[in-house]
PDB file of C-alpha atoms in Angstrom:
ATOM      1  CA  MET V  66      77.301 -21.058 -19.742  1.00  0.00           C
ATOM      2  CA  HIS V  67      80.802 -20.561 -18.574  1.00  0.00           C
ATOM      3  CA  GLN V  68      83.713 -19.084 -20.625  1.00  0.00           C
ATOM      4  CA  ASN V  69      85.330 -22.512 -21.516  1.00  0.00           C
ATOM      5  CA  GLN V  70      82.270 -24.150 -22.369  1.00  0.00           C
ATOM      6  CA  PHE V  71      83.116 -24.370 -26.329  1.00  0.00           C
ATOM      7  CA  LYS V  72      87.017 -24.174 -26.209  1.00  0.00           C
ATOM      8  CA  SER V  73      87.191 -27.532 -27.848  1.00  0.00           C
ATOM      9  CA  LEU V  74      84.968 -26.636 -30.871  1.00  0.00           C
ATOM     10  CA  ILE V  75      87.887 -25.368 -32.993  1.00  0.00           C
ATOM     11  CA  ASN V  76      86.605 -26.641 -36.421  1.00  0.00           C
ATOM     12  CA  LEU V  77      83.018 -25.406 -35.694  1.00  0.00           C
ATOM     13  CA  GLN V  78      81.880 -22.987 -38.572  1.00  0.00           C
ATOM     14  CA  GLU V  79      78.234 -22.664 -37.745  1.00  0.00           C
ATOM     15  CA  PHE V  80      76.710 -22.372 -34.253  1.00  0.00           C
ATOM     16  CA  TYR V  81      72.905 -22.159 -33.788  1.00  0.00           C
ATOM     17  CA  LEU V  82      71.974 -21.334 -30.318  1.00  0.00           C
ATOM     18  CA  HIS V  83      68.319 -20.071 -31.096  1.00  0.00           C
ATOM     19  CA  SER V  84      65.792 -20.078 -28.330  1.00  0.00           C
ATOM     20  CA  ASN V  85      67.722 -21.166 -25.564  1.00  0.00           C
ATOM     21  CA  PHE V  86      66.839 -18.698 -22.817  1.00  0.00           C
ATOM     22  CA  LEU V  87      70.322 -16.969 -22.945  1.00  0.00           C
ATOM     23  CA  THR V  88      70.932 -13.784 -20.969  1.00  0.00           C
ATOM     24  CA  ASN V  89      74.254 -12.176 -20.842  1.00  0.00           C
ATOM     25  CA  LEU V  90      77.108 -14.452 -22.288  1.00  0.00           C
ATOM     26  CA  ASN V  91      80.641 -14.609 -20.828  1.00  0.00           C
ATOM     27  CA  GLU V  92      83.037 -12.250 -22.560  1.00  0.00           C
ATOM     28  CA  ASP V  93      85.482 -15.126 -23.733  1.00  0.00           C
ATOM     29  CA  ILE V  94      82.680 -17.715 -24.483  1.00  0.00           C
ATOM     30  CA  PHE V  95      83.295 -17.897 -28.409  1.00  0.00           C
ATOM     31  CA  SER V  96      86.783 -16.535 -28.431  1.00  0.00           C
ATOM     32  CA  ARG V  97      88.323 -20.081 -29.104  1.00  0.00           C
ATOM     33  CA  LEU V  98      86.061 -20.414 -32.247  1.00  0.00           C
ATOM     34  CA  ALA V  99      88.328 -19.181 -34.925  1.00  0.00           C
ATOM     35  CA  ASN V 100      86.592 -20.846 -37.571  1.00  0.00           C
ATOM     36  CA  LEU V 101      83.271 -19.765 -36.848  1.00  0.00           C
ATOM     37  CA  LYS V 102      81.148 -18.075 -39.899  1.00  0.00           C
ATOM     38  CA  ILE V 103      77.552 -18.222 -38.625  1.00  0.00           C
ATOM     39  CA  LEU V 104      76.498 -17.392 -35.190  1.00  0.00           C
ATOM     40  CA  ASP V 105      72.813 -17.543 -34.494  1.00  0.00           C
ATOM     41  CA  LEU V 106      71.621 -16.083 -30.973  1.00  0.00           C
ATOM     42  CA  SER V 107      68.052 -15.251 -32.142  1.00  0.00           C
ATOM     43  CA  GLU V 108      64.997 -15.464 -29.712  1.00  0.00           C
ATOM     44  CA  ASN V 109      67.065 -15.201 -26.343  1.00  0.00           C
ATOM     45  CA  PHE V 110      67.192 -12.407 -23.521  1.00  0.00           C
ATOM     46  CA  ILE V 111      70.650 -11.013 -24.596  1.00  0.00           C
ATOM     47  CA  SER V 112      70.944  -7.173 -23.452  1.00  0.00           C
ATOM     48  CA  ASN V 113      74.763  -6.723 -24.246  1.00  0.00           C
ATOM     49  CA  LEU V 114      77.129  -7.719 -26.848  1.00  0.00           C
ATOM     50  CA  ASN V 115      80.542  -7.654 -24.833  1.00  0.00           C
ATOM     51  CA  PHE V 116      81.011 -11.071 -25.994  1.00  0.00           C
ATOM     52  CA  ILE V 117      81.394 -10.312 -29.785  1.00  0.00           C
ATOM     53  CA  LYS V 118      85.186 -10.064 -30.012  1.00  0.00           C
ATOM     54  CA  SER V 119      87.275  -9.426 -32.884  1.00  0.00           C
ATOM     55  CA  SER V 120      89.064 -12.664 -32.228  1.00  0.00           C
ATOM     56  CA  ILE V 121      86.095 -14.255 -34.005  1.00  0.00           C
ATOM     57  CA  LYS V 122      87.944 -13.127 -37.188  1.00  0.00           C
ATOM     58  CA  ASN V 123      85.909 -15.403 -39.556  1.00  0.00           C
ATOM     59  CA  LEU V 124      82.518 -14.566 -38.598  1.00  0.00           C
ATOM     60  CA  LYS V 125      80.332 -13.618 -41.388  1.00  0.00           C
ATOM     61  CA  GLU V 126      76.678 -13.541 -40.215  1.00  0.00           C
ATOM     62  CA  LEU V 127      75.410 -12.622 -36.867  1.00  0.00           C
ATOM     63  CA  ASN V 128      71.838 -13.143 -35.883  1.00  0.00           C
ATOM     64  CA  LEU V 129      70.597 -11.146 -32.734  1.00  0.00           C
ATOM     65  CA  ALA V 130      67.031 -10.918 -33.699  1.00  0.00           C
ATOM     66  CA  GLY V 131      64.476 -11.366 -30.688  1.00  0.00           C
ATOM     67  CA  ASN V 132      66.546 -10.174 -27.842  1.00  0.00           C
ATOM     68  CA  LYS V 133      66.475  -7.476 -25.225  1.00  0.00           C
ATOM     69  CA  LEU V 134      69.068  -5.147 -26.721  1.00  0.00           C
ATOM     70  CA  LYS V 135      68.520  -1.570 -26.079  1.00  0.00           C
ATOM     71  CA  SER V 136      71.755  -0.236 -27.648  1.00  0.00           C
ATOM     72  CA  VAL V 137      74.136  -1.537 -30.201  1.00  0.00           C
ATOM     73  CA  ASN V 138      77.726  -0.324 -30.354  1.00  0.00           C
ATOM     74  CA  LEU V 139      79.535  -3.047 -32.261  1.00  0.00           C
ATOM     75  CA  THR V 140      83.074  -2.981 -34.061  1.00  0.00           C
ATOM     76  CA  LEU V 141      83.106  -5.552 -36.871  1.00  0.00           C
ATOM     77  CA  ASN V 142      85.932  -7.831 -37.772  1.00  0.00           C
ATOM     78  CA  GLU V 143      87.075  -7.906 -41.325  1.00  0.00           C
ATOM     79  CA  ASN V 144      84.612 -10.300 -42.434  1.00  0.00           C
ATOM     80  CA  LEU V 145      81.397  -9.867 -40.670  1.00  0.00           C
ATOM     81  CA  TYR V 146      78.938  -8.498 -43.325  1.00  0.00           C
ATOM     82  CA  GLU V 147      75.401  -9.400 -42.168  1.00  0.00           C
ATOM     83  CA  ILE V 148      73.770  -8.561 -38.999  1.00  0.00           C
ATOM     84  CA  ASP V 149      70.000  -9.034 -38.153  1.00  0.00           C
ATOM     85  CA  LEU V 150      68.922  -7.089 -35.240  1.00  0.00           C
ATOM     86  CA  SER V 151      64.989  -7.274 -35.949  1.00  0.00           C
ATOM     87  CA  ASP V 152      62.784  -7.833 -33.137  1.00  0.00           C
ATOM     88  CA  ASN V 153      64.594  -6.098 -30.471  1.00  0.00           C
ATOM     89  CA  PHE V 154      61.945  -4.050 -29.283  1.00  0.00           C
ATOM     90  CA  GLN V 155      63.696  -1.789 -26.908  1.00  0.00           C
ATOM     91  CA  LEU V 156      66.407  -1.130 -29.335  1.00  0.00           C
ATOM     92  CA  GLU V 157      66.996   2.642 -29.180  1.00  0.00           C
ATOM     93  CA  TYR V 158      70.620   3.287 -30.901  1.00  0.00           C
ATOM     94  CA  ILE V 159      72.785   1.665 -33.375  1.00  0.00           C
ATOM     95  CA  ASN V 160      76.241   2.592 -34.137  1.00  0.00           C
ATOM     96  CA  ILE V 161      78.272  -0.247 -36.082  1.00  0.00           C
ATOM     97  CA  ILE V 162      81.530   0.372 -37.035  1.00  0.00           C
ATOM     98  CA  PRO V 163      83.591   0.538 -39.561  1.00  0.00           C
ATOM     99  CA  LYS V 164      80.424   1.306 -41.719  1.00  0.00           C
ATOM    100  CA  ASP V 165      81.834   0.433 -45.123  1.00  0.00           C
ATOM    101  CA  LYS V 166      82.036  -3.335 -43.995  1.00  0.00           C
ATOM    102  CA  LEU V 167      78.450  -4.053 -43.291  1.00  0.00           C
ATOM    103  CA  ASN V 168      76.459  -5.382 -46.430  1.00  0.00           C
ATOM    104  CA  ASP V 169      73.127  -6.951 -44.890  1.00  0.00           C
ATOM    105  CA  LEU V 170      71.415  -5.122 -42.242  1.00  0.00           C
ATOM    106  CA  LYS V 171      67.900  -6.234 -40.670  1.00  0.00           C
ATOM    107  CA  LEU V 172      66.123  -3.740 -38.374  1.00  0.00           C
ATOM    108  CA  ASN V 173      62.486  -5.176 -38.548  1.00  0.00           C
ATOM    109  CA  ASN V 174      59.733  -4.556 -36.299  1.00  0.00           C
ATOM    110  CA  ASN V 175      62.096  -2.036 -34.015  1.00  0.00           C
ATOM    111  CA  LYS V 176      59.774   0.916 -33.198  1.00  0.00           C
ATOM    112  CA  MET V 177      61.866   2.489 -30.573  1.00  0.00           C
ATOM    113  CA  ILE V 178      65.054   3.256 -32.819  1.00  0.00           C
ATOM    114  CA  ARG V 179      65.449   6.951 -32.470  1.00  0.00           C
ATOM    115  CA  ASN V 180      69.141   7.432 -33.259  1.00  0.00           C
ATOM    116  CA  PHE V 181      70.743   5.692 -36.296  1.00  0.00           C
ATOM    117  CA  SER V 182      74.288   6.851 -37.240  1.00  0.00           C
ATOM    118  CA  LYS V 183      74.715   7.856 -40.720  1.00  0.00           C
ATOM    119  CA  GLY V 184      77.276   6.703 -43.212  1.00  0.00           C
ATOM    120  CA  TYR V 185      75.991   3.062 -43.812  1.00  0.00           C
ATOM    121  CA  ARG V 186      76.596   3.883 -47.611  1.00  0.00           C
ATOM    122  CA  PHE V 187      77.750   0.487 -48.668  1.00  0.00           C
ATOM    123  CA  LEU V 188      74.974  -1.654 -47.513  1.00  0.00           C
ATOM    124  CA  ASN V 189      73.669  -3.842 -50.096  1.00  0.00           C
ATOM    125  CA  LYS V 190      70.467  -4.994 -48.499  1.00  0.00           C
ATOM    126  CA  LEU V 191      68.227  -3.072 -45.815  1.00  0.00           C
ATOM    127  CA  PHE V 192      65.328  -4.771 -44.056  1.00  0.00           C
ATOM    128  CA  ILE V 193      63.384  -1.948 -41.991  1.00  0.00           C
ATOM    129  CA  LYS V 194      59.828  -3.617 -41.890  1.00  0.00           C
ATOM    130  CA  ASN V 195      57.277  -2.153 -39.433  1.00  0.00           C
ATOM    131  CA  VAL V 196      59.489   0.596 -37.778  1.00  0.00           C
ATOM    132  CA  SER V 197      59.077   4.040 -36.495  1.00  0.00           C
ATOM    133  CA  PHE V 198      58.832   6.977 -39.052  1.00  0.00           C
ATOM    134  CA  ASP V 199      61.595   8.737 -37.003  1.00  0.00           C
ATOM    135  CA  LEU V 200      64.054   6.040 -37.957  1.00  0.00           C
ATOM    136  CA  ILE V 201      63.010   5.983 -41.739  1.00  0.00           C
ATOM    137  CA  SER V 202      63.481  10.049 -42.039  1.00  0.00           C
ATOM    138  CA  GLN V 203      67.023   9.474 -40.647  1.00  0.00           C
ATOM    139  CA  MET V 204      67.995   6.871 -43.513  1.00  0.00           C
ATOM    140  CA  HIS V 205      68.863   9.304 -46.427  1.00  0.00           C
ATOM    141  CA  PHE V 206      68.170   6.513 -48.695  1.00  0.00           C
ATOM    142  CA  GLY V 207      69.819   8.541 -51.575  1.00  0.00           C
ATOM    143  CA  ASN V 208      72.856   8.187 -50.034  1.00  0.00           C
ATOM    144  CA  PHE V 209      72.856   4.034 -50.192  1.00  0.00           C
ATOM    145  CA  PHE V 210      74.270   3.897 -53.750  1.00  0.00           C
ATOM    146  CA  SER V 211      75.089   0.205 -53.305  1.00  0.00           C
ATOM    147  CA  LEU V 212      71.608  -0.996 -52.260  1.00  0.00           C
ATOM    148  CA  ILE V 213      70.327  -3.911 -54.415  1.00  0.00           C
ATOM    149  CA  GLU V 214      67.452  -5.078 -52.004  1.00  0.00           C
ATOM    150  CA  LEU V 215      65.190  -2.804 -49.844  1.00  0.00           C
ATOM    151  CA  ASN V 216      62.298  -3.675 -47.897  1.00  0.00           C
ATOM    152  CA  LEU V 217      60.164  -0.996 -46.450  1.00  0.00           C
ATOM    153  CA  SER V 218      57.050  -3.078 -45.847  1.00  0.00           C
ATOM    154  CA  SER V 219      54.436  -2.323 -43.263  1.00  0.00           C
ATOM    155  CA  ASN V 220      55.375   1.187 -42.364  1.00  0.00           C
ATOM    156  CA  ILE V 221      52.958   4.363 -42.374  1.00  0.00           C
ATOM    157  CA  LEU V 222      54.306   6.212 -45.717  1.00  0.00           C
ATOM    158  CA  LYS V 223      51.350   7.587 -47.091  1.00  0.00           C
ATOM    159  CA  ASN V 224      52.940  10.865 -48.057  1.00  0.00           C
ATOM    160  CA  PHE V 225      56.904   9.743 -48.181  1.00  0.00           C
ATOM    161  CA  LYS V 226      58.794  10.850 -51.247  1.00  0.00           C
ATOM    162  CA  PHE V 227      60.466   8.203 -53.071  1.00  0.00           C
ATOM    163  CA  ASN V 228      62.666  10.275 -55.282  1.00  0.00           C
ATOM    164  CA  PHE V 229      65.737   8.063 -54.007  1.00  0.00           C
ATOM    165  CA  LEU V 230      64.548   5.234 -56.409  1.00  0.00           C
ATOM    166  CA  LYS V 231      65.132   7.222 -59.431  1.00  0.00           C
ATOM    167  CA  ASN V 232      68.362   5.546 -60.924  1.00  0.00           C
ATOM    168  CA  SER V 233      68.973   3.818 -58.256  1.00  0.00           C
ATOM    169  CA  ARG V 234      70.583   0.068 -58.356  1.00  0.00           C
ATOM    170  CA  ILE V 235      68.060  -1.587 -56.415  1.00  0.00           C
ATOM    171  CA  ILE V 236      66.859  -5.075 -57.763  1.00  0.00           C
ATOM    172  CA  ASN V 237      64.493  -6.287 -55.280  1.00  0.00           C
ATOM    173  CA  LEU V 238      61.942  -3.697 -53.780  1.00  0.00           C
ATOM    174  CA  ASN V 239      59.279  -4.384 -51.312  1.00  0.00           C
ATOM    175  CA  LEU V 240      56.779  -1.310 -50.764  1.00  0.00           C
ATOM    176  CA  SER V 241      53.932  -3.488 -49.675  1.00  0.00           C
ATOM    177  CA  HIS V 242      51.415  -2.421 -47.101  1.00  0.00           C
ATOM    178  CA  LEU V 243      52.499   1.368 -46.855  1.00  0.00           C
ATOM    179  CA  GLY V 244      49.125   2.928 -47.474  1.00  0.00           C
ATOM    180  CA  LEU V 245      50.137   4.589 -50.852  1.00  0.00           C
ATOM    181  CA  ASN V 246      47.876   5.791 -53.340  1.00  0.00           C
ATOM    182  CA  LEU V 247      49.929   5.350 -56.566  1.00  0.00           C
ATOM    183  CA  ASP V 248      49.121   7.769 -58.882  1.00  0.00           C
ATOM    184  CA  ASP V 249      52.619   8.833 -60.559  1.00  0.00           C
ATOM    185  CA  ASN V 250      55.527   6.623 -61.395  1.00  0.00           C
ATOM    186  CA  PRO V 251      58.041   6.447 -58.690  1.00  0.00           C
ATOM    187  CA  PHE V 252      60.091   3.742 -60.696  1.00  0.00           C
ATOM    188  CA  VAL V 253      60.995   5.769 -63.517  1.00  0.00           C
ATOM    189  CA  ASN V 254      64.901   5.086 -64.799  1.00  0.00           C
ATOM    190  CA  MET V 255      65.117   1.896 -62.338  1.00  0.00           C
ATOM    191  CA  GLU V 256      66.819  -0.134 -65.034  1.00  0.00           C
ATOM    192  CA  PHE V 257      67.971  -2.724 -62.624  1.00  0.00           C
ATOM    193  CA  LEU V 258      64.699  -3.572 -60.900  1.00  0.00           C
ATOM    194  CA  ARG V 259      63.426  -7.005 -61.439  1.00  0.00           C
ATOM    195  CA  SER V 260      61.151  -7.795 -58.349  1.00  0.00           C
ATOM    196  CA  LEU V 261      58.413  -5.344 -57.070  1.00  0.00           C
ATOM    197  CA  ASP V 262      56.238  -6.073 -54.232  1.00  0.00           C
ATOM    198  CA  LEU V 263      53.363  -3.382 -54.024  1.00  0.00           C
ATOM    199  CA  SER V 264      50.753  -5.389 -52.067  1.00  0.00           C
ATOM    200  CA  GLY V 265      48.054  -3.584 -50.129  1.00  0.00           C
ATOM    201  CA  ASN V 266      48.516  -0.219 -51.718  1.00  0.00           C
ATOM    202  CA  LYS V 267      45.830   1.292 -54.048  1.00  0.00           C
ATOM    203  CA  ILE V 268      47.059   1.555 -57.730  1.00  0.00           C
ATOM    204  CA  LEU V 269      45.341   4.531 -59.216  1.00  0.00           C
ATOM    205  CA  ASN V 270      47.352   4.556 -62.454  1.00  0.00           C
ATOM    206  CA  SER V 271      48.407   1.891 -64.710  1.00  0.00           C
ATOM    207  CA  ASN V 272      51.064   3.988 -65.982  1.00  0.00           C
ATOM    208  CA  ILE V 273      53.298   3.175 -63.045  1.00  0.00           C
ATOM    209  CA  PHE V 274      53.700  -0.353 -64.734  1.00  0.00           C
ATOM    210  CA  SER V 275      55.708   1.211 -67.580  1.00  0.00           C
ATOM    211  CA  ILE V 276      58.703  -0.741 -66.152  1.00  0.00           C
ATOM    212  CA  THR V 277      56.815  -4.094 -66.269  1.00  0.00           C
ATOM    213  CA  LYS V 278      58.843  -5.431 -69.201  1.00  0.00           C
ATOM    214  CA  GLN V 279      61.914  -5.805 -67.381  1.00  0.00           C
ATOM    215  CA  LEU V 280      60.062  -7.324 -64.148  1.00  0.00           C
ATOM    216  CA  ASP V 281      60.978 -10.963 -63.393  1.00  0.00           C
ATOM    217  CA  GLN V 282      58.482 -10.836 -60.367  1.00  0.00           C
ATOM    218  CA  LEU V 283      55.489  -8.618 -59.631  1.00  0.00           C
ATOM    219  CA  ILE V 284      53.367  -9.002 -56.452  1.00  0.00           C
ATOM    220  CA  LEU V 285      50.127  -6.951 -56.160  1.00  0.00           C
ATOM    221  CA  GLU V 286      47.977  -8.879 -53.448  1.00  0.00           C
ATOM    222  CA  ASN V 287      45.192  -7.010 -51.835  1.00  0.00           C
ATOM    223  CA  CYS V 288      45.178  -4.136 -54.348  1.00  0.00           C
ATOM    224  CA  SER V 289      41.669  -4.267 -55.718  1.00  0.00           C
ATOM    225  CA  ILE V 290      42.956  -4.257 -59.416  1.00  0.00           C
ATOM    226  CA  SER V 291      40.687  -3.234 -62.072  1.00  0.00           C
ATOM    227  CA  ASP V 292      40.117  -4.946 -65.382  1.00  0.00           C
ATOM    228  CA  ASN V 293      41.791  -2.393 -67.341  1.00  0.00           C
ATOM    229  CA  LEU V 294      44.855  -2.846 -65.117  1.00  0.00           C
ATOM    230  CA  LEU V 295      44.826  -6.499 -65.833  1.00  0.00           C
ATOM    231  CA  ALA V 296      44.843  -6.011 -69.454  1.00  0.00           C
ATOM    232  CA  TYR V 297      47.763  -3.790 -69.300  1.00  0.00           C
ATOM    233  CA  LEU V 298      49.729  -6.227 -67.493  1.00  0.00           C
ATOM    234  CA  ASN V 299      48.873  -8.893 -69.789  1.00  0.00           C
ATOM    235  CA  LEU V 300      50.053  -6.835 -72.795  1.00  0.00           C
ATOM    236  CA  ARG V 301      53.300  -5.452 -71.189  1.00  0.00           C
ATOM    237  CA  GLY V 302      54.456  -8.246 -68.743  1.00  0.00           C
ATOM    238  CA  HIS V 303      57.110 -10.828 -69.263  1.00  0.00           C
ATOM    239  CA  PHE V 304      57.006 -12.415 -65.747  1.00  0.00           C
ATOM    240  CA  LEU V 305      58.421 -15.275 -64.194  1.00  0.00           C
ATOM    241  CA  ILE V 306      56.281 -14.873 -61.050  1.00  0.00           C
ATOM    242  CA  LEU V 307      52.987 -12.918 -61.126  1.00  0.00           C
ATOM    243  CA  ASN V 308      51.029 -12.890 -57.900  1.00  0.00           C
ATOM    244  CA  LEU V 309      47.647 -11.311 -57.872  1.00  0.00           C
ATOM    245  CA  ARG V 310      46.064 -13.055 -54.763  1.00  0.00           C
ATOM    246  CA  HIS V 311      42.911 -11.360 -52.787  1.00  0.00           C
ATOM    247  CA  ASN V 312      42.152  -8.866 -55.457  1.00  0.00           C
ATOM    248  CA  TYR V 313      38.380  -8.156 -56.027  1.00  0.00           C
TER     249      TYR V 313
END
C-alpha cells in the first residue's frame, strides 16, 4: 500500500483491515484520515508502528492483535484510549505514553513479554489472559486504582496472592482456569463486584461466596461443585446470570 492510497477518504471514521497480509505500512498512509476513530489492523504481519501518527488525532480504538510486533513504543494522541496487542507472540517490550491516557489494554496470549513499564494506574480494563508469570509479577495490581474489569484467565497462579482485590473498585473479574484451590475468601470488601468467573478452579469453602448477594453474574464451569455449595448459592444468590455448566 502506498502513502496516498487512502487520502481521499477524509470522512472515514472506522477502518477495518483485518487479515490482509499487511507487513510494514508507509509512515503517512493514514495521515489524511483526520476523522478516523477505529482502526483494526489485526491478523496481519505488521512488525513496526511508524505509521501511527499523532496526526490521526481522533483515533480512539486501535486493534493490533495477531501481528508480528516485538516491541511497542507508542505515543498516544489525546483521544486514543483502547489498544489490543493480543496474540503478538514475539512481543517482549511495551512502553505506551502518556500512561494516564490509556483506559483499555489487551495483552492476551503474549508469553514473551518481559518488560512492562510501570505507571498505567488509570487503566479501566486490563486483559492478560494466558501470559507469562514474569509479566503478571510486574503488574503491581494494587496501583491500578481505576480498574473496573480484570481478566487473568488461563494463567498458572496457584500460589498467587490476591490481596490487591481487597477494597478494589473492580466490577467484572475473571479468574478462570488459574489452578486455584479456593479455601479462603479473596473477595472481601469488593463492594462493586457484579460479575465473577471462577471456572476451572476448585471451590473448597462455600464462605468465599459471602459476596453473592451483590453479584449479577456468577460463572462456575468445571468446578466440581458439591450439593452443599449449590444449596448455599440457592439461599444467598440474587443472580441475573448463573452458569454451572460441566459440573459433576
